[in-house]
Amino acid sequence: MTSPRFLTAVSLIAVAFAAACQTAPTPQSEETTTAVDTVFNPAERGQELFTEYCQSCHGAEGRGNGPLAELLKIPPPDLTLITERANGVFPVDMLATYIDGRGGVESHGTRNMPVWGNIWTDTEGGADADQAVAEQISELIEFIRSIQEDIPDL
Ligand code: HEC
C-alpha cells in the first residue's frame, strides 16, 4: 500500500519542478539581448558594401586578388597595406576623396576604379543622395580600417 507520506514527497517534487521551469530564462529574453549587442556597427555594414561593390576587383579580404583583377590595366592595390604605405597613419580623408572619385583628374580617363560618387548618387537619387553616399563611404572606410595589417616594428 502507498503511504500518504510518499505521496506528499512526490507532489512536493512536482511543485519544485514546476517552479524551476518558470524561473528558467525564456528564449525571447535571450533574443532581446543579442539584438542589443549587435546595434549598428559601421565596419560590418562596410563589409557588406565591400562584398557587393568592391570585392570583384579588390578580393573579399581586400588583398587585390578579386576575379576581375587580371582584366585591369592597373592592378587593384592591396587595401590591407594602406596604413603601412602611409607611414603608419590611416588616411581617412584621402580614402574618402579617392573612393568618391568625383574630384580627381583621374576620374576622366586613367582611373581603372569606378567613380563611386557618381554611381551611388545616381542610384540613391533625391535630395539625400550626397548624405547617403558619404555614409556608405565612411562605412567602407571603417571596414578598410578593420583589415589593416599590423605594421612590423622597425
Ligand atoms: C573595376 C575594379 C574595381 C572595383 C570594382 C573597385 N576598385 Fe578600388 N581600385 C581599383 C584599381 C585598379 C585601383 C588602382 C588605381 C586606379 O586605377 O584607379 C583601385 C584603387 C583603390 C583605392 C586606393 C588605394 C591606395 O592605396 O591608393 C581604394 C581605397 C579603393 N580602390 C577602394 C575601393 C572600394 C571601397 C571599392 C568598392 C566601393 C572599390 N575600390 C571598387 C579597382 C577597383
PDB file of C-alpha atoms and ligand atoms in Angstrom, residues 46 49-58 68-69 72-83 85-86 91 94-96 98-100 106 109-114 116 120 136-137 140-141 143-144, ligand 1:
ATOM      1  CA  GLY A  46      31.021  48.411 -44.680  1.00  0.00           C
ATOM      2  CA  LEU A  49      29.036  47.063 -49.122  1.00  0.00           C
ATOM      3  CA  PHE A  50      32.544  45.871 -49.879  1.00  0.00           C
ATOM      4  CA  THR A  51      31.270  42.400 -50.790  1.00  0.00           C
ATOM      5  CA  GLU A  52      28.664  43.940 -53.055  1.00  0.00           C
ATOM      6  CA  TYR A  53      30.743  46.615 -54.844  1.00  0.00           C
ATOM      7  CA  CYS A  54      34.469  46.115 -54.305  1.00  0.00           C
ATOM      8  CA  GLN A  55      35.475  42.504 -53.933  1.00  0.00           C
ATOM      9  CA  SER A  56      35.201  41.758 -57.670  1.00  0.00           C
ATOM     10  CA  CYS A  57      38.461  43.692 -58.134  1.00  0.00           C
ATOM     11  CA  HIS A  58      39.980  44.018 -54.655  1.00  0.00           C
ATOM     12  CA  LEU A  68      38.281  40.900 -62.271  1.00  0.00           C
ATOM     13  CA  ALA A  69      41.767  41.980 -61.151  1.00  0.00           C
ATOM     14  CA  LEU A  72      42.516  45.567 -65.471  1.00  0.00           C
ATOM     15  CA  LYS A  73      45.420  47.553 -66.886  1.00  0.00           C
ATOM     16  CA  ILE A  74      46.245  48.870 -63.419  1.00  0.00           C
ATOM     17  CA  PRO A  75      46.216  46.146 -60.750  1.00  0.00           C
ATOM     18  CA  PRO A  76      43.971  46.923 -57.734  1.00  0.00           C
ATOM     19  CA  PRO A  77      46.234  47.723 -54.769  1.00  0.00           C
ATOM     20  CA  ASP A  78      46.286  45.602 -51.601  1.00  0.00           C
ATOM     21  CA  LEU A  79      43.939  47.545 -49.311  1.00  0.00           C
ATOM     22  CA  THR A  80      45.281  45.882 -46.140  1.00  0.00           C
ATOM     23  CA  LEU A  81      48.582  47.777 -46.553  1.00  0.00           C
ATOM     24  CA  ILE A  82      47.206  51.319 -46.749  1.00  0.00           C
ATOM     25  CA  THR A  83      48.346  52.286 -43.239  1.00  0.00           C
ATOM     26  CA  ARG A  85      52.138  52.672 -47.190  1.00  0.00           C
ATOM     27  CA  ALA A  86      51.019  55.900 -45.478  1.00  0.00           C
ATOM     28  CA  PRO A  91      44.484  58.298 -44.189  1.00  0.00           C
ATOM     29  CA  MET A  94      42.458  60.613 -48.724  1.00  0.00           C
ATOM     30  CA  LEU A  95      40.366  57.427 -48.808  1.00  0.00           C
ATOM     31  CA  ALA A  96      37.061  59.303 -48.727  1.00  0.00           C
ATOM     32  CA  TYR A  98      39.592  58.586 -53.561  1.00  0.00           C
ATOM     33  CA  ILE A  99      36.601  56.261 -53.205  1.00  0.00           C
ATOM     34  CA  ASP A 100      34.161  59.050 -54.086  1.00  0.00           C
ATOM     35  CA  GLU A 106      41.996  60.680 -62.935  1.00  0.00           C
ATOM     36  CA  GLY A 109      40.434  58.632 -68.035  1.00  0.00           C
ATOM     37  CA  THR A 110      43.375  56.939 -66.411  1.00  0.00           C
ATOM     38  CA  ARG A 111      41.449  55.687 -63.442  1.00  0.00           C
ATOM     39  CA  ASN A 112      40.517  51.986 -63.594  1.00  0.00           C
ATOM     40  CA  MET A 113      38.415  52.111 -60.475  1.00  0.00           C
ATOM     41  CA  PRO A 114      34.774  53.212 -60.880  1.00  0.00           C
ATOM     42  CA  TRP A 116      31.602  55.598 -56.818  1.00  0.00           C
ATOM     43  CA  TRP A 120      25.831  55.990 -55.945  1.00  0.00           C
ATOM     44  CA  GLN A 136      28.350  54.461 -47.403  1.00  0.00           C
ATOM     45  CA  ILE A 137      31.874  55.738 -47.957  1.00  0.00           C
ATOM     46  CA  LEU A 140      33.528  51.270 -46.256  1.00  0.00           C
ATOM     47  CA  ILE A 141      36.418  53.185 -44.706  1.00  0.00           C
ATOM     48  CA  PHE A 143      35.770  48.174 -42.915  1.00  0.00           C
ATOM     49  CA  ILE A 144      39.059  49.007 -44.652  1.00  0.00           C
TER      50      ILE A 144
HETATM   51  C1  HEC B   1      36.647  47.568 -61.517  1.00  0.00           C
HETATM   52  C2  HEC B   1      37.573  47.205 -60.476  1.00  0.00           C
HETATM   53  C3  HEC B   1      37.459  47.919 -59.142  1.00  0.00           C
HETATM   54  C4  HEC B   1      36.382  47.980 -58.293  1.00  0.00           C
HETATM   55  C5  HEC B   1      35.023  47.349 -58.506  1.00  0.00           C
HETATM   56  C6  HEC B   1      36.808  48.732 -57.145  1.00  0.00           C
HETATM   57  N1  HEC B   1      38.104  49.134 -57.282  1.00  0.00           N
HETATM   58 FE1  HEC B   1      39.198  50.219 -55.961  1.00  0.00          FE
HETATM   59  N2  HEC B   1      40.741  50.277 -57.229  1.00  0.00           N
HETATM   60  C7  HEC B   1      40.797  49.637 -58.461  1.00  0.00           C
HETATM   61  C8  HEC B   1      42.059  49.952 -59.141  1.00  0.00           C
HETATM   62  C9  HEC B   1      42.501  49.428 -60.481  1.00  0.00           C
HETATM   63  C10 HEC B   1      42.769  50.823 -58.287  1.00  0.00           C
HETATM   64  C11 HEC B   1      44.149  51.452 -58.562  1.00  0.00           C
HETATM   65  C12 HEC B   1      44.034  52.880 -59.001  1.00  0.00           C
HETATM   66  C13 HEC B   1      43.159  53.105 -60.222  1.00  0.00           C
HETATM   67  O1  HEC B   1      43.449  52.634 -61.308  1.00  0.00           O
HETATM   68  O2  HEC B   1      42.104  53.712 -60.083  1.00  0.00           O
HETATM   69  C14 HEC B   1      41.907  50.993 -57.087  1.00  0.00           C
HETATM   70  C15 HEC B   1      42.248  51.759 -56.002  1.00  0.00           C
HETATM   71  C16 HEC B   1      41.523  51.845 -54.827  1.00  0.00           C
HETATM   72  C17 HEC B   1      41.930  52.576 -53.648  1.00  0.00           C
HETATM   73  C18 HEC B   1      43.227  53.372 -53.460  1.00  0.00           C
HETATM   74  C19 HEC B   1      44.177  52.550 -52.625  1.00  0.00           C
HETATM   75  C20 HEC B   1      45.509  53.197 -52.425  1.00  0.00           C
HETATM   76  O3  HEC B   1      46.275  52.622 -51.679  1.00  0.00           O
HETATM   77  O4  HEC B   1      45.780  54.238 -53.023  1.00  0.00           O
HETATM   78  C21 HEC B   1      40.936  52.427 -52.730  1.00  0.00           C
HETATM   79  C22 HEC B   1      40.889  52.995 -51.300  1.00  0.00           C
HETATM   80  C23 HEC B   1      39.906  51.614 -53.332  1.00  0.00           C
HETATM   81  N3  HEC B   1      40.296  51.277 -54.601  1.00  0.00           N
HETATM   82  C24 HEC B   1      38.728  51.246 -52.705  1.00  0.00           C
HETATM   83  C25 HEC B   1      37.664  50.631 -53.364  1.00  0.00           C
HETATM   84  C26 HEC B   1      36.354  50.465 -52.794  1.00  0.00           C
HETATM   85  C27 HEC B   1      35.969  50.890 -51.386  1.00  0.00           C
HETATM   86  C28 HEC B   1      35.596  49.850 -53.742  1.00  0.00           C
HETATM   87  C29 HEC B   1      34.116  49.487 -53.660  1.00  0.00           C
HETATM   88  C30 HEC B   1      33.211  50.550 -53.349  1.00  0.00           C
HETATM   89  C31 HEC B   1      36.422  49.624 -54.904  1.00  0.00           C
HETATM   90  N4  HEC B   1      37.676  50.122 -54.645  1.00  0.00           N
HETATM   91  C32 HEC B   1      35.992  49.006 -56.054  1.00  0.00           C
HETATM   92  C33 HEC B   1      39.816  48.830 -58.997  1.00  0.00           C
HETATM   93  C34 HEC B   1      38.546  48.652 -58.484  1.00  0.00           C
END
